[in-house]
Coordinates of N, CA, C and O in Angstrom, one line a residue:
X15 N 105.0 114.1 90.8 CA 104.1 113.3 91.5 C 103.0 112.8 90.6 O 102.5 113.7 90.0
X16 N 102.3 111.3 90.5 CA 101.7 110.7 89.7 C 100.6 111.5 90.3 O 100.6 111.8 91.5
X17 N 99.6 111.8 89.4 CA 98.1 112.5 89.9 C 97.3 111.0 90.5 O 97.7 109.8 90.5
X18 N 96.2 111.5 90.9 CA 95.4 110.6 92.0 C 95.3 108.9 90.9 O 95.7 107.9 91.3
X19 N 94.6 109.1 89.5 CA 94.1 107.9 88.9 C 95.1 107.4 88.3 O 94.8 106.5 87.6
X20 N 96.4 107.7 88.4 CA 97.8 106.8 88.1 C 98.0 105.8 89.2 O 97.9 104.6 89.3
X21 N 98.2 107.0 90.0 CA 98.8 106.0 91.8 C 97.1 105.5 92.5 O 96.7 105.8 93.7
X22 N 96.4 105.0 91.7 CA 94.7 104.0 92.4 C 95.4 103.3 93.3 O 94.8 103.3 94.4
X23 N 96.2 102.9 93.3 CA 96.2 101.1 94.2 C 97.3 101.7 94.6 O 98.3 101.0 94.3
X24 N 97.8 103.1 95.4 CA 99.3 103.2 96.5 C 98.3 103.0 97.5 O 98.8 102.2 98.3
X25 N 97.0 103.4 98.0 CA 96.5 103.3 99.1 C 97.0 104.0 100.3 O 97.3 103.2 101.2
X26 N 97.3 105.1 100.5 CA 98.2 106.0 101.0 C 97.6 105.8 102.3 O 98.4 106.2 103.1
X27 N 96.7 105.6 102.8 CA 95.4 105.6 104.1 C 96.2 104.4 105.1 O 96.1 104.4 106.4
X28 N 96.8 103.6 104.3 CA 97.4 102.2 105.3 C 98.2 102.7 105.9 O 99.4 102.5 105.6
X29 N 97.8 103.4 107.2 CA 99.0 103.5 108.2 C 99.7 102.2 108.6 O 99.2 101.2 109.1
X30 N 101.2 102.5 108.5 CA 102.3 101.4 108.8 C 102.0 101.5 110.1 O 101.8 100.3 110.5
X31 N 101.8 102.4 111.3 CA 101.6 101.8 112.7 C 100.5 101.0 112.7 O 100.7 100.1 113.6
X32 N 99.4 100.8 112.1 CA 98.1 100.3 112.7 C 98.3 98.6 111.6 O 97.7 97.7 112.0
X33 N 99.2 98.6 110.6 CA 98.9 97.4 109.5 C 100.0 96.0 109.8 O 100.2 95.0 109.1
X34 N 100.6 96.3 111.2 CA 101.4 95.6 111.4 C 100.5 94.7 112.5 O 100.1 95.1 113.6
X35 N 100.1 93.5 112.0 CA 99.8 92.5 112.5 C 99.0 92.6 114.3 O 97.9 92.9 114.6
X36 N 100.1 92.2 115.1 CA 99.7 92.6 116.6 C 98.9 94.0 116.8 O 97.8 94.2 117.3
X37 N 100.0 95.0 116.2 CA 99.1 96.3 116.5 C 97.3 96.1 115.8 O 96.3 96.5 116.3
X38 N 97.4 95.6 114.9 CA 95.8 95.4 114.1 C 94.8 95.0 114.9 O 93.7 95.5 115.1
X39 N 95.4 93.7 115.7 CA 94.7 93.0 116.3 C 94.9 93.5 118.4 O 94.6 93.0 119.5
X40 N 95.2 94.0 118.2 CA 95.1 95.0 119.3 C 94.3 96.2 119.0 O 93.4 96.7 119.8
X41 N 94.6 96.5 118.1 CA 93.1 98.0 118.1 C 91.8 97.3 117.6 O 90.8 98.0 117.7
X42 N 91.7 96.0 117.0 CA 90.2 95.7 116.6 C 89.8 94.9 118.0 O 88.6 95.1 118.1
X43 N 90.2 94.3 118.7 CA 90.1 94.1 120.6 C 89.6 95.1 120.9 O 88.4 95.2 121.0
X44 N 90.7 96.4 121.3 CA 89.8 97.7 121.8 C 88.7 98.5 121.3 O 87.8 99.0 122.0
X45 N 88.9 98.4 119.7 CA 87.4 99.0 119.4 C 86.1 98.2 119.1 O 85.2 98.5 118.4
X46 N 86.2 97.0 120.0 CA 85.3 96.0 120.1 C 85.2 96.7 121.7 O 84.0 96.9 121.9
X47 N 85.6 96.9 122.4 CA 85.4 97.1 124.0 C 85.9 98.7 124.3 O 86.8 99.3 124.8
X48 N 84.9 99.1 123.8 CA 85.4 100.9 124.5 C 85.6 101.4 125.5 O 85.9 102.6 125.7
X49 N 85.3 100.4 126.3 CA 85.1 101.0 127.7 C 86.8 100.6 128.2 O 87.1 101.0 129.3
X50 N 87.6 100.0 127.5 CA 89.0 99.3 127.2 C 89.0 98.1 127.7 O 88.0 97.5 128.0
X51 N 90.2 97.7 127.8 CA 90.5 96.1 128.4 C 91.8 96.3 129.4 O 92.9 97.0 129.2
X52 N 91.5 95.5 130.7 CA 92.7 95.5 131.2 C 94.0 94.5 130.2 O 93.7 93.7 129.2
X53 N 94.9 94.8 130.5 CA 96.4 94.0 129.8 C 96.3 92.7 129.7 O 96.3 92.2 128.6
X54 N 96.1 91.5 131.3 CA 95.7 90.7 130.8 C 94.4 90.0 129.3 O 94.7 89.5 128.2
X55 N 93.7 90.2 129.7 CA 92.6 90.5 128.7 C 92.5 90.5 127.0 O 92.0 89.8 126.1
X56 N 93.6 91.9 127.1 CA 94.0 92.3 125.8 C 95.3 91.3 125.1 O 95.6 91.3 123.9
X57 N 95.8 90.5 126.0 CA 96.8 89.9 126.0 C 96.5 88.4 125.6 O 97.3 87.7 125.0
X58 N 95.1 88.1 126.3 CA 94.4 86.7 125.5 C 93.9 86.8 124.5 O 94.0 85.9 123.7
X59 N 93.0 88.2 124.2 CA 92.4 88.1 123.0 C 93.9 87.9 121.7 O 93.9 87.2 120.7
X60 N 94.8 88.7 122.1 CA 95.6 88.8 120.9 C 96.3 87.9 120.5 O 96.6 87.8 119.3
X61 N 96.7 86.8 121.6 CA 97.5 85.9 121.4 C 99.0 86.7 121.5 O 99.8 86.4 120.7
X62 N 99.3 87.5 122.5 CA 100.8 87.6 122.5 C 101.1 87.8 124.0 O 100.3 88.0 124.9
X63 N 102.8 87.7 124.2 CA 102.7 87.3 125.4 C 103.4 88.9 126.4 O 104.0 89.7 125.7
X64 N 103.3 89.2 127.5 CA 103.9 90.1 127.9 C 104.6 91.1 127.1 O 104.3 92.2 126.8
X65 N 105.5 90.4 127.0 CA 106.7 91.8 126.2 C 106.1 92.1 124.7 O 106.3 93.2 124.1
X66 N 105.5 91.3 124.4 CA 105.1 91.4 123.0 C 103.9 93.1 123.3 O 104.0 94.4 123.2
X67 N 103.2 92.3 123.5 CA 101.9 93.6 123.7 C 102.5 94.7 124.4 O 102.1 95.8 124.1
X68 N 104.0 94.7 125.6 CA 104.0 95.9 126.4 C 104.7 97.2 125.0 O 104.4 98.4 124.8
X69 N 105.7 96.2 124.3 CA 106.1 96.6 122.9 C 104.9 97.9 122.0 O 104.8 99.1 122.0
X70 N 104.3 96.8 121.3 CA 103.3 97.0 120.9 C 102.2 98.2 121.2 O 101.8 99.0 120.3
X71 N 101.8 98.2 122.5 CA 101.1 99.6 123.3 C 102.2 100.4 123.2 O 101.7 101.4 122.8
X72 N 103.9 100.6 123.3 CA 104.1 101.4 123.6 C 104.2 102.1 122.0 O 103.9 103.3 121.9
X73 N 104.6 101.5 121.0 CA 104.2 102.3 119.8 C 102.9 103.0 119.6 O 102.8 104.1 119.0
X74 N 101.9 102.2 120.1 CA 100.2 102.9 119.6 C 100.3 104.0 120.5 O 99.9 105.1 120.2
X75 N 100.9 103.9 121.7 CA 100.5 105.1 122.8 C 101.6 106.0 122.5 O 101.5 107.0 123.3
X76 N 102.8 106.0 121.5 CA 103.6 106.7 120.9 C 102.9 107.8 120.1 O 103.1 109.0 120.1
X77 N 101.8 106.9 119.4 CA 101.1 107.9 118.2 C 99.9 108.3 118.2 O 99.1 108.6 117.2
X78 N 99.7 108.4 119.6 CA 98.1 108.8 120.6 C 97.4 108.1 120.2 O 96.2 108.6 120.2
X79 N 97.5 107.1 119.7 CA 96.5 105.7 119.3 C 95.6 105.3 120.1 O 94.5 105.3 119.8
X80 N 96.3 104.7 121.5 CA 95.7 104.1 123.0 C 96.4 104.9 123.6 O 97.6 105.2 123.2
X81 N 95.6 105.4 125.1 CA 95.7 105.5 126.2 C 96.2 104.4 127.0 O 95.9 103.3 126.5
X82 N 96.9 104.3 128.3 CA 97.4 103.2 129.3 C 96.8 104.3 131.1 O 96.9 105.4 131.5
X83 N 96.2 103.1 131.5 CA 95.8 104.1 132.9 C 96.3 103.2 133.0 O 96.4 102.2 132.3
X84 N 97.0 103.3 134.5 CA 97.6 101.9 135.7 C 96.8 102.8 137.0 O 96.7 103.9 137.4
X85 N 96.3 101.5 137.3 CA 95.2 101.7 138.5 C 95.5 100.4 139.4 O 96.6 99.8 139.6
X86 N 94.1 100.2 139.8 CA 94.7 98.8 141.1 C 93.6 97.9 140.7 O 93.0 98.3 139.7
X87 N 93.0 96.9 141.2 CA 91.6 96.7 140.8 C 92.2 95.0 141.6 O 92.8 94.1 141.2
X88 N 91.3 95.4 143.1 CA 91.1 94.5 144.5 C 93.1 94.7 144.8 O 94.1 94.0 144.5
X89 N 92.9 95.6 145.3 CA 94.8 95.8 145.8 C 96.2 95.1 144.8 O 97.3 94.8 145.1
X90 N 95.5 95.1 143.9 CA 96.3 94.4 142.7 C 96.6 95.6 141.5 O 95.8 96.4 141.2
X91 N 97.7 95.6 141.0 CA 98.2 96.5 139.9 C 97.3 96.3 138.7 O 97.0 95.1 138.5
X92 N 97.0 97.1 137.9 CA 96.3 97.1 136.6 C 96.5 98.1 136.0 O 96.4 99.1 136.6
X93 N 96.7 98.0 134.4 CA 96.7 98.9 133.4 C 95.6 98.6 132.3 O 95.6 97.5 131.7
X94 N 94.5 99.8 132.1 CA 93.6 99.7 131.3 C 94.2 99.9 130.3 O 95.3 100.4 130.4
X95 N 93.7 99.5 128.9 CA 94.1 100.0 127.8 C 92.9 100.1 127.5 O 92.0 99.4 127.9
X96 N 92.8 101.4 126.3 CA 91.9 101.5 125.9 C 91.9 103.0 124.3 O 92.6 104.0 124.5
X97 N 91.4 102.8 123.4 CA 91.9 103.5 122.5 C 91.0 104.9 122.8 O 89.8 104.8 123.2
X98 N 91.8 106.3 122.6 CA 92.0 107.5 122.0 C 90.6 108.0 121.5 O 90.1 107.1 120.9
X99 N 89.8 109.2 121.6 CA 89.4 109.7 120.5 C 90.0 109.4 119.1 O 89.5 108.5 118.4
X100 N 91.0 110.1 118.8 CA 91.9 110.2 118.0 C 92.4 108.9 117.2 O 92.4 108.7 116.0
X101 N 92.7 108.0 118.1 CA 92.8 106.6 117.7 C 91.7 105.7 116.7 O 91.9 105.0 115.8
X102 N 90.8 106.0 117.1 CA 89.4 105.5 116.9 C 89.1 105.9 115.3 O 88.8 105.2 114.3
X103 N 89.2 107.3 115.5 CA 89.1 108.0 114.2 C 90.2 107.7 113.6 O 89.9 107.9 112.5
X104 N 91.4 107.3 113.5 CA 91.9 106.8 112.5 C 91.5 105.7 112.2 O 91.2 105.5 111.0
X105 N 91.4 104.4 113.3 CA 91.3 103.3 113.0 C 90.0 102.7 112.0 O 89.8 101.7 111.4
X106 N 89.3 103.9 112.3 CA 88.0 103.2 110.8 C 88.2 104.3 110.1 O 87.1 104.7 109.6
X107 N 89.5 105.0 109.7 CA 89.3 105.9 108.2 C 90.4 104.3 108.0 O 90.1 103.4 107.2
X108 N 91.9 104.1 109.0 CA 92.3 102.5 107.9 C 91.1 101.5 107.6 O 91.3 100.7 106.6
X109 N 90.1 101.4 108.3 CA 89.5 100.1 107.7 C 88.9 100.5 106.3 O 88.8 99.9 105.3
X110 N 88.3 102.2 106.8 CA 88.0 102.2 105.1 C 88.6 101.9 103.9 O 88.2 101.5 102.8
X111 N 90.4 102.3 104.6 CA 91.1 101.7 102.5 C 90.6 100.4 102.7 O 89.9 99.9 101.8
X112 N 91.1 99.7 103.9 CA 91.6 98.4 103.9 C 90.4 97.9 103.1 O 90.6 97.0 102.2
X113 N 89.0 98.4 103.3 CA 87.7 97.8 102.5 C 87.8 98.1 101.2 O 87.4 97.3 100.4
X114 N 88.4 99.5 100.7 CA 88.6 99.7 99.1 C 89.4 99.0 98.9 O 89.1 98.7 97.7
X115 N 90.5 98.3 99.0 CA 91.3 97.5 98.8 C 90.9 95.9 98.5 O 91.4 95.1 97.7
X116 N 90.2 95.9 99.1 CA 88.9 94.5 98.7 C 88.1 94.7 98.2 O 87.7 93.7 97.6
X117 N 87.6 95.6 98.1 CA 86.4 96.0 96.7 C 87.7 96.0 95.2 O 87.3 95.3 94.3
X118 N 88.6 96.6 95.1 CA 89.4 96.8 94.0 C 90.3 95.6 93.8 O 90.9 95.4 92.7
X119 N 90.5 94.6 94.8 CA 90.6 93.8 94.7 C 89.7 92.5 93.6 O 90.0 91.8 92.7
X120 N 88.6 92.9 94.2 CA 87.6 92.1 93.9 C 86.7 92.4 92.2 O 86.1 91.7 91.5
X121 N 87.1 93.6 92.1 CA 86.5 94.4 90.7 C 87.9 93.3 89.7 O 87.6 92.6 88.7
X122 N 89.0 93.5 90.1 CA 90.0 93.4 89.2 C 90.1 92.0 88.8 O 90.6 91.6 87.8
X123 N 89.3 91.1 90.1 CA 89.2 89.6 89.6 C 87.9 89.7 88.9 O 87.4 88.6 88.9
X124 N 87.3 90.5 88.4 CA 85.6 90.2 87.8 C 84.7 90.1 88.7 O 83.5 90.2 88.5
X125 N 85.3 89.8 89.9 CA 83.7 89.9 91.1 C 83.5 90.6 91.3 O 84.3 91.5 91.4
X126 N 82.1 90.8 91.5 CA 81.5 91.7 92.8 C 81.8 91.8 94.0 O 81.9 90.7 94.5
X127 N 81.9 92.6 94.6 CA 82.1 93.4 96.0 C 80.6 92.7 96.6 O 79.5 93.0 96.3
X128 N 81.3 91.5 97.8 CA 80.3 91.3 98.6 C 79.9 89.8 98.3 O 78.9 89.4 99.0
X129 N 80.6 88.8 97.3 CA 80.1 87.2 97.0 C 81.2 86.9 97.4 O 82.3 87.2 97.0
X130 N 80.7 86.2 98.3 CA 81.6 85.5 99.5 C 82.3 84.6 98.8 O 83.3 84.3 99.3
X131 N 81.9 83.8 97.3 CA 82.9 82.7 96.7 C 83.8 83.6 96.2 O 84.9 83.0 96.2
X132 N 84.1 85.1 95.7 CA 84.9 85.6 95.3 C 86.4 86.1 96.4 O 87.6 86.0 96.3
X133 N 85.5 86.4 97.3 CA 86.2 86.6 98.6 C 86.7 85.5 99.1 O 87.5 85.7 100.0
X134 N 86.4 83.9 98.7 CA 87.3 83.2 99.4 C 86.4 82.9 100.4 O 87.1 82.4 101.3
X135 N 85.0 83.0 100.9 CA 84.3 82.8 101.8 C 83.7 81.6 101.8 O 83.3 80.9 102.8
X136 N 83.4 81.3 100.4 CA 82.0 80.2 100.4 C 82.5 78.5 101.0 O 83.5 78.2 100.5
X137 N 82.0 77.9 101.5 CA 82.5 76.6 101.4 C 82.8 75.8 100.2 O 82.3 76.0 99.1
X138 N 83.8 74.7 100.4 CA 84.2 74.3 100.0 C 83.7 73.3 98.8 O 83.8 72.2 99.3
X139 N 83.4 73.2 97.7 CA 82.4 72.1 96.9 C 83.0 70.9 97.1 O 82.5 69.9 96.7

């Protein structure tokens, strides 16, 4: 096994459940809203449609990621979602690589960490 300063850039932290697109943007929806989101809700913010997100929750809630309550809310069916202790705490140890990964990113092109023309941020000349 390569020691830690061989393997710099495996980034072992990128969980495959959380780096797959939908799921990403499904847990950065919930841990913008802690209090969770009903399905609809979570279903506009993401841009996906039914089966997509019911998919999707059922993997995060496979890996105690999010919780699902089904409640009623005005005699109407509803499922909160909403992420985990547990969930939470993974989800900002991933953002941490995902941030070293843009900092080592950014070292390797000669930028600094944090100038938005290196990042691709600045407008356009």
């Amino acid at each position: 096994m390569p020691d830690a300063r061989e393997a710099r850039f495996s980034y072992e932290g990128l969980d495959r459940v959380i780096h797959e697109r939908a799921r990403l943007s499904v847990l950065t929806s919930l841990v913008a809203h802690p209090r969770g989101l009903a399905f609809p809700d979570l279903k506009r913010l993401c841009g996906l449609t039914d089966g997509n997100l019911s998919r999707h929750l059922a993997v995060l809630q496979e890996a105690d990621l999010v919780a699902l309550e089904k409640g009623y809310d005005h005699n109407r069916p509803q499922t909160l979602c909403r992420l985990t202790p547990s969930g939470r705490t993974r989800f900002l140890e991933y953002l941490a690589v995902l941030e070293q990964v843009v900092r080592d990113a950014q070292t390797a092109g000669g930028k600094k960490a944090g100038d938005k023309k290196a990042a691709g941020l600045a407008e356009p000349a």
